[in-house]
Every structure is written in structure tokens, then in C-alpha cells.
PDB file of C-alpha atoms and ligand atoms in Angstrom:
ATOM      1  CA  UNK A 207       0.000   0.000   0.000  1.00  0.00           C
ATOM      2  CA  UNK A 208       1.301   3.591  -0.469  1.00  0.00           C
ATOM      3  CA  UNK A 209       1.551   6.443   1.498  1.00  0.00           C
ATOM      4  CA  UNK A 210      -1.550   8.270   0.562  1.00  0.00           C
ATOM      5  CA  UNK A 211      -3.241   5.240   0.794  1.00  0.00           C
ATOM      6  CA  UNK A 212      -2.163   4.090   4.244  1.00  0.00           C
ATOM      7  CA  UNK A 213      -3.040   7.609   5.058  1.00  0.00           C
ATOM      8  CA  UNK A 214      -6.520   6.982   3.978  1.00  0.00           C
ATOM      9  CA  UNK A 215      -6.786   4.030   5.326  1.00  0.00           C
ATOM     10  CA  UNK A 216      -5.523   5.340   8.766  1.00  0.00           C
ATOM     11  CA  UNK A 217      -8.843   8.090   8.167  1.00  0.00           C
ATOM     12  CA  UNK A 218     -11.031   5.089   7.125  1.00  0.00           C
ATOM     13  CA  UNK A 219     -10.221   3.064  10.595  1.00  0.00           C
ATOM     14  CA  UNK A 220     -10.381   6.044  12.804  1.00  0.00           C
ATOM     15  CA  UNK A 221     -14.084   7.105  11.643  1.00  0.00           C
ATOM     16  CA  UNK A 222     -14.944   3.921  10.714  1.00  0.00           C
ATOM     17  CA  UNK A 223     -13.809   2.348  14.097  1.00  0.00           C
ATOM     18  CA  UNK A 224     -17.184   1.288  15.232  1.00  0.00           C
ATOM     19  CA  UNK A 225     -18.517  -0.132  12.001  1.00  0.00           C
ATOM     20  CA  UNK A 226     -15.392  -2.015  11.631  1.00  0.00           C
ATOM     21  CA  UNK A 227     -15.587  -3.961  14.968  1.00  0.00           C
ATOM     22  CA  UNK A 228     -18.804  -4.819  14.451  1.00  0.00           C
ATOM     23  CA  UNK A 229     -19.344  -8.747  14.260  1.00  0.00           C
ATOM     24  CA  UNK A 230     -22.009  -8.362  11.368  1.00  0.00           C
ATOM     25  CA  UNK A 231     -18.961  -6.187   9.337  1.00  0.00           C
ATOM     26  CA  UNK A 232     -16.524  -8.683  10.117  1.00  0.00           C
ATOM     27  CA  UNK A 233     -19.278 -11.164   9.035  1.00  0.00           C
ATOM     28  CA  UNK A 234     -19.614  -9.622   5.663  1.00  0.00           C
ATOM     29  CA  UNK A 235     -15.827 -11.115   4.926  1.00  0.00           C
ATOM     30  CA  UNK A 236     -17.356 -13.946   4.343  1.00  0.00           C
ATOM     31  CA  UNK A 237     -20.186 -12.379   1.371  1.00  0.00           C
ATOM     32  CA  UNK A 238     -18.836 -12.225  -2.097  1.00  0.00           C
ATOM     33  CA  UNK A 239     -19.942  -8.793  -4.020  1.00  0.00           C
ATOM     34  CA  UNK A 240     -17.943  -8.835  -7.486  1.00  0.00           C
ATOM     35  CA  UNK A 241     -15.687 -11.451  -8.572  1.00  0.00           C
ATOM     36  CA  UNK A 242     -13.668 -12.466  -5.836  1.00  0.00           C
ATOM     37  CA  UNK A 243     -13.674  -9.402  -3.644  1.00  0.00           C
ATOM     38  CA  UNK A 244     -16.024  -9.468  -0.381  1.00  0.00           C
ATOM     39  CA  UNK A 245     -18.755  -6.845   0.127  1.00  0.00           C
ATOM     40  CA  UNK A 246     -16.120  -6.624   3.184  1.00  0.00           C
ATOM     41  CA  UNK A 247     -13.310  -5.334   1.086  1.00  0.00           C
ATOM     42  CA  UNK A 248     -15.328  -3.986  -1.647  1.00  0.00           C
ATOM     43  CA  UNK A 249     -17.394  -1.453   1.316  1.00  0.00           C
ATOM     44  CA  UNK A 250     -13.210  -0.732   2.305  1.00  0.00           C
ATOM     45  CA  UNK A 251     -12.419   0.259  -1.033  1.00  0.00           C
ATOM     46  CA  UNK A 252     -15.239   2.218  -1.661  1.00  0.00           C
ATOM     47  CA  UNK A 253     -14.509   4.152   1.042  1.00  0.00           C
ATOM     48  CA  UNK A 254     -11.069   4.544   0.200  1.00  0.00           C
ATOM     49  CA  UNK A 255     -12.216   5.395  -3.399  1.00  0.00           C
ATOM     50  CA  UNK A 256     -14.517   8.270  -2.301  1.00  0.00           C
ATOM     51  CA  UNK A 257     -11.885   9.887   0.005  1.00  0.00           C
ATOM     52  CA  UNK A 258      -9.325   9.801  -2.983  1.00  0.00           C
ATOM     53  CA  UNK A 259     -12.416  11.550  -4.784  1.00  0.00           C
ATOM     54  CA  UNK A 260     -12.611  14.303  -2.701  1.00  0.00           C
ATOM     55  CA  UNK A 261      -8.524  15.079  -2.337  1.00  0.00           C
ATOM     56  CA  UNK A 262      -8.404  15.417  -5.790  1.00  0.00           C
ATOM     57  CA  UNK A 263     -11.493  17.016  -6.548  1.00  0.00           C
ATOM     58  CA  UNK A 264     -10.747  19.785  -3.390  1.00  0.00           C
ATOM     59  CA  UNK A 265     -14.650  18.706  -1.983  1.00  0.00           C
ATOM     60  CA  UNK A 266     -15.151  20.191   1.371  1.00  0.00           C
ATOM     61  CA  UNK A 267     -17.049  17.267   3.113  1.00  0.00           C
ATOM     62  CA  UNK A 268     -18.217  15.608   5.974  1.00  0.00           C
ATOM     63  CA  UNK A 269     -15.672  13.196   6.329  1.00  0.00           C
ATOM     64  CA  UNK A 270     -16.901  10.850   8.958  1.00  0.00           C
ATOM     65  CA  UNK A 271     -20.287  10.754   7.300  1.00  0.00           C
ATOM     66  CA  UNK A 272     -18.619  10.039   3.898  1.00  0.00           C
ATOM     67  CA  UNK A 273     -16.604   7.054   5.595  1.00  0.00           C
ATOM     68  CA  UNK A 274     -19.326   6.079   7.978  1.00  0.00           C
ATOM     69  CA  UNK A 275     -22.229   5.733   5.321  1.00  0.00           C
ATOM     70  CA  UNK A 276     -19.224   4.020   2.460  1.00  0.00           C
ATOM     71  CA  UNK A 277     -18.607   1.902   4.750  1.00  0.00           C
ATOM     72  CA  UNK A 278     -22.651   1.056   5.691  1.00  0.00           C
ATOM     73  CA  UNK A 279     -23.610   1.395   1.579  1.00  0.00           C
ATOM     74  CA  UNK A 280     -23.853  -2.575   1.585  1.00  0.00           C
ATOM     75  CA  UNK A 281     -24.582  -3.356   4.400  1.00  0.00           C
ATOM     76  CA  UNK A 282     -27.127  -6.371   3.651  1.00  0.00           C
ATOM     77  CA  UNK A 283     -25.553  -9.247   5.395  1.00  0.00           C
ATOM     78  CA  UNK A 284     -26.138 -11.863   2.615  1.00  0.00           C
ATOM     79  CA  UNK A 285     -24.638 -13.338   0.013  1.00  0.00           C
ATOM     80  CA  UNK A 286     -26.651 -12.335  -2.975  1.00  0.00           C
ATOM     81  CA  UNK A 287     -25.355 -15.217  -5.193  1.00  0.00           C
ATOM     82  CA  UNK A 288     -26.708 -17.374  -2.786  1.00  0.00           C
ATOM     83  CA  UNK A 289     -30.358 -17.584  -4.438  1.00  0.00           C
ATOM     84  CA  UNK A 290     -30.976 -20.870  -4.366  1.00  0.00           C
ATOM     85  CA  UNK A 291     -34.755 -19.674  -2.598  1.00  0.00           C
ATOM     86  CA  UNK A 292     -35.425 -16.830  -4.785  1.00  0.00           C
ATOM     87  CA  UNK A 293     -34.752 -14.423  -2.156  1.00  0.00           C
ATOM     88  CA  UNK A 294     -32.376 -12.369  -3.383  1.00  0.00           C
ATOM     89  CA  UNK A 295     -33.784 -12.458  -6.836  1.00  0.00           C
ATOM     90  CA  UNK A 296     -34.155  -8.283  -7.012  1.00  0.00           C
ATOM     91  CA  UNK A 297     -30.651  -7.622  -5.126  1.00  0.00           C
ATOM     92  CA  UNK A 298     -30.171  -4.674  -7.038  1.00  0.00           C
ATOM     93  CA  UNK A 299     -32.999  -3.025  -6.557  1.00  0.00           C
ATOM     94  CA  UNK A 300     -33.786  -3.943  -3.021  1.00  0.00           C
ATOM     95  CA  UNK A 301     -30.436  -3.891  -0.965  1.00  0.00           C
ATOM     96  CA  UNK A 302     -29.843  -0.147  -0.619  1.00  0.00           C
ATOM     97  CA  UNK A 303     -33.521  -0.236   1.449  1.00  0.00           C
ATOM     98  CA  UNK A 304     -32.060  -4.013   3.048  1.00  0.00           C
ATOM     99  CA  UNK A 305     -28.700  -2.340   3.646  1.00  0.00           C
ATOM    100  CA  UNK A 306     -30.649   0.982   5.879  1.00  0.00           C
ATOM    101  CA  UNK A 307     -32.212  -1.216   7.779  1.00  0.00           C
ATOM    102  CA  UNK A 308     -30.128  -3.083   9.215  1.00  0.00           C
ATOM    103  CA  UNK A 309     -27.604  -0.189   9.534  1.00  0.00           C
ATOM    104  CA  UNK A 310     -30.141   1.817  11.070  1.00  0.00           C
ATOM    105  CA  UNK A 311     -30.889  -1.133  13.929  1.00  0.00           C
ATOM    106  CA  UNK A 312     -27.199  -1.223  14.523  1.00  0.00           C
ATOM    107  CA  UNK A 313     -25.872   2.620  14.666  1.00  0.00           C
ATOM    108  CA  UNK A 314     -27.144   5.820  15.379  1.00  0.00           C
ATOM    109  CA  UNK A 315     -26.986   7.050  11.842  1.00  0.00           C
ATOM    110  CA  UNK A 316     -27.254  10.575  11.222  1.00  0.00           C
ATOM    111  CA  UNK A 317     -29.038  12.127   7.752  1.00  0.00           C
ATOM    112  CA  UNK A 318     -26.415  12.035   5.627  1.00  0.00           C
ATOM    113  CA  UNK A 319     -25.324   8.814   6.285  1.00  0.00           C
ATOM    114  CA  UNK A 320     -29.083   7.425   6.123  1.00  0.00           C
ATOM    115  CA  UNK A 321     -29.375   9.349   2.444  1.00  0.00           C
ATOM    116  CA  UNK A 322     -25.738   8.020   1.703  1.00  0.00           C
ATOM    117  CA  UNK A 323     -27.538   4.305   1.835  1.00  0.00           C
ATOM    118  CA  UNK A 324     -30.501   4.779   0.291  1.00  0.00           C
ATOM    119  CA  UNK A 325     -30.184   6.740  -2.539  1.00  0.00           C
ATOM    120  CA  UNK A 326     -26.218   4.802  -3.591  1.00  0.00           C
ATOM    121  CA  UNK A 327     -28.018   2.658  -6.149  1.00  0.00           C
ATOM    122  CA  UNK A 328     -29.511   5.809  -8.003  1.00  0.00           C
ATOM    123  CA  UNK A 329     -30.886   5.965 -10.551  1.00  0.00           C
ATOM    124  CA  UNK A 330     -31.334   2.002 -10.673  1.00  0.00           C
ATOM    125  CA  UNK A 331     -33.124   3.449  -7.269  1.00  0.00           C
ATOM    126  CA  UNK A 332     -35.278   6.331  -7.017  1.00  0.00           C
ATOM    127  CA  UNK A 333     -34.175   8.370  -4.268  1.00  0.00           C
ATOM    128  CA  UNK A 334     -31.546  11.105  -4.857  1.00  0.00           C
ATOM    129  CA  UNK A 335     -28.861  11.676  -3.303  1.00  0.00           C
ATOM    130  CA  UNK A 336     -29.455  14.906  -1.490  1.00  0.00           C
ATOM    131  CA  UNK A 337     -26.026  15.665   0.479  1.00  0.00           C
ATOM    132  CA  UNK A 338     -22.298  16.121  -1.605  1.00  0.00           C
ATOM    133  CA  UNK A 339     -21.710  12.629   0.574  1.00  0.00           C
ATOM    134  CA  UNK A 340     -24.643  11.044  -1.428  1.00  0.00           C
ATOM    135  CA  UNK A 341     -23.415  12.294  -4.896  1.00  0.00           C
ATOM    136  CA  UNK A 342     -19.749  11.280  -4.014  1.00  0.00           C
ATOM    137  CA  UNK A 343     -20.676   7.671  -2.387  1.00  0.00           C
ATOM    138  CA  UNK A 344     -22.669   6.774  -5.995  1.00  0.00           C
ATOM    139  CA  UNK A 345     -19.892   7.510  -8.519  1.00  0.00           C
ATOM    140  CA  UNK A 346     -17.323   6.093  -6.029  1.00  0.00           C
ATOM    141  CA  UNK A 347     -19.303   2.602  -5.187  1.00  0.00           C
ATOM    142  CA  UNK A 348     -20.043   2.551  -9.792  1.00  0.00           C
ATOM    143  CA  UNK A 349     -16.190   3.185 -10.088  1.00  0.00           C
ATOM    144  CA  UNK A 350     -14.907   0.059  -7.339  1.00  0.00           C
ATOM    145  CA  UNK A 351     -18.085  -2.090  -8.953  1.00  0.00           C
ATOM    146  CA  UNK A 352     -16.920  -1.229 -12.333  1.00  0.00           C
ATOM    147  CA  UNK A 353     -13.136  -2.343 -11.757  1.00  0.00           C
ATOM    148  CA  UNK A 354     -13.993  -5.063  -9.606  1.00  0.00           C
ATOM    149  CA  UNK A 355     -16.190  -6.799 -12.178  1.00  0.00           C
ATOM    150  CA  UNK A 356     -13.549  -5.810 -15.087  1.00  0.00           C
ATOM    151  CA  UNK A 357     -11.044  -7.682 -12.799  1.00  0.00           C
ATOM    152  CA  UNK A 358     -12.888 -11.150 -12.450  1.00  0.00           C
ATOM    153  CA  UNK A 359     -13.508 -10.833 -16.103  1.00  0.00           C
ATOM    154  CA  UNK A 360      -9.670 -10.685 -16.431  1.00  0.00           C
ATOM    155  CA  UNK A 361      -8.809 -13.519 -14.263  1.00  0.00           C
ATOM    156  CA  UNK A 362     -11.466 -15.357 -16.301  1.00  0.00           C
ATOM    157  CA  UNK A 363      -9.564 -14.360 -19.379  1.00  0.00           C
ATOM    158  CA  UNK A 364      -5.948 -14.983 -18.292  1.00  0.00           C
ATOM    159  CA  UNK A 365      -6.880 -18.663 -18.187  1.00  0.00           C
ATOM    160  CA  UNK A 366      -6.980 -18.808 -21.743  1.00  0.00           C
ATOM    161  CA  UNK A 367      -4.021 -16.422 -22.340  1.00  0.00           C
TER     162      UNK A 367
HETATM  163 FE1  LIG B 679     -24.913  -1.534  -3.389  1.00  0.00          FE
HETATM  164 FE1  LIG B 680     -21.413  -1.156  -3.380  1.00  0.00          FE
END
């Protein structure tokens, strides 16, 4: 890891601190999202991906709201691959609402971070993203999705290279 990036990550485990011991977070190691990266690491790197955002971008934000809701954005506890009922059959139009809930019965979430949740699937989801957070949080968690399913396409790939 590089400097900035252990610097962000330092940022990342000091506002993140609570959502990072929780058991359900640690839990969520065990979830894939894209490829081979866990909706563990992936909720990381999004995190880490909208605080790079903002450096370069010179956003003046709530920082522990923007890690604090990142972190949260996926918070669903399942694995959605894992359909073998049916249950997750409208993942991506469902989890940002499955994701608030069960952040919202865990921590005291404040408005940003509750918009940050709910509205990171727009416009596949209908609510907007009201707060700079929001805006930042959706282009941040379509930039990690983007490279992390570009990356399992690779591996795929590679096999045949
Ligand atoms: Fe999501
Ligand atoms: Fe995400």
C-alpha cells in the first residue's frame, strides 16, 4: 500500500472504528460482491475510493459521514449469489432499502449517512442523493463495482491467455 493510501486508510479506521468492529462487518468477509472481492473489502475500497475523490477534486465534506455511510452502503448481510430460494432475486434493486435497515438497527446514523444508503443505487433506485456525501458515495461505489467486475472478467480471461 502507499503512502496516501495508508493515510486513507488510517482516516477510514479512525471514523470507521465502530462499524469495523462490528461482528455483522466482520461477518460480511465472508459475502462475495464482485468477482472475488467481499462486500467486506469492496465497502473498504469504496470508502477509500470516495476519500481519494474528494482530495483530488478539493470537496469540502463531511468526512466521517462520507466514511461512515461508504462503509454502511452494503450493508445487507447476505450473500446475494446465494439464491438458491429466490430471495435475493431483485438484489439490485432492493439492498440499498435491506442495507438501511439493518444499519439503522445497529448505529445511530445521522441524515447524511441514512441518504448516503438509500439513494447509492440511483438511478437504478429512485431516491436522490441529497447531500455532496450522497453524490460522491454513488460515482465512487459505480467506479470500485466497475473495476472489480472488469477484474474477475480478467482472471477469467488470463486462463486462456
Ligand atoms: Fe450496493
Ligand atoms: Fe457497493
Amino acid at each position: 500500500m502507499n503512502r496516501e493510501n495508508a493515510l486513507l486508510q488510517d482516516m477510514i479506521n479512525f471514523y470507521g472504528k465502530e462499524i469495523l468492529a462490528s461482528p455483522n462487518m466482520i461477518k460480511s468477509q465472508e459475502f462475495f460482491q464482485h468477482g472475488t472481492v467481499s462486500v467486506h473489502e469492496h465497502s473498504v475500497k469504496v470508502a477509500l475510493c470516495c476519500l481519494k475523490l474528494v482530495e483530488k477534486f478539493n470537496i469540502n465534506v463531511d468526512k466521517a459521514s462520507l466514511v461512515r455511510g461508504a462503509l454502511l452502503h452494503d450493508y445487507f448481510l447476505y450473500d446475494w449469489h446465494n439464491e438458491d430460494d429466490g430471495s435475493h432475486k431483485w438484489h439490485g434493486f432492493k439492498h440499498a432499502k435491506i442495507a438501511f435497515k439493518n444499519a439503522s438497527e445497529e448505529f445511530n446514523l445521522n441524515d447524511k449517512e441514512k441518504n448516503m444508503i438509500l439513494s447509492h443505487m440511483f438511478p437504478l433506485n429512485l431516491v436522490l442523493p441529497k447531500y455532496k456525501e450522497s453524490v460522491v458515495l454513488t460515482i465512487a461505489d459505480k467506479i470500485c463495482a466497475l473495476c472489480e467486475t472488469a477484474d474477475s472478467v480478467l482472471v477469467k480471461v488470463r486462463d486462456y491467455y
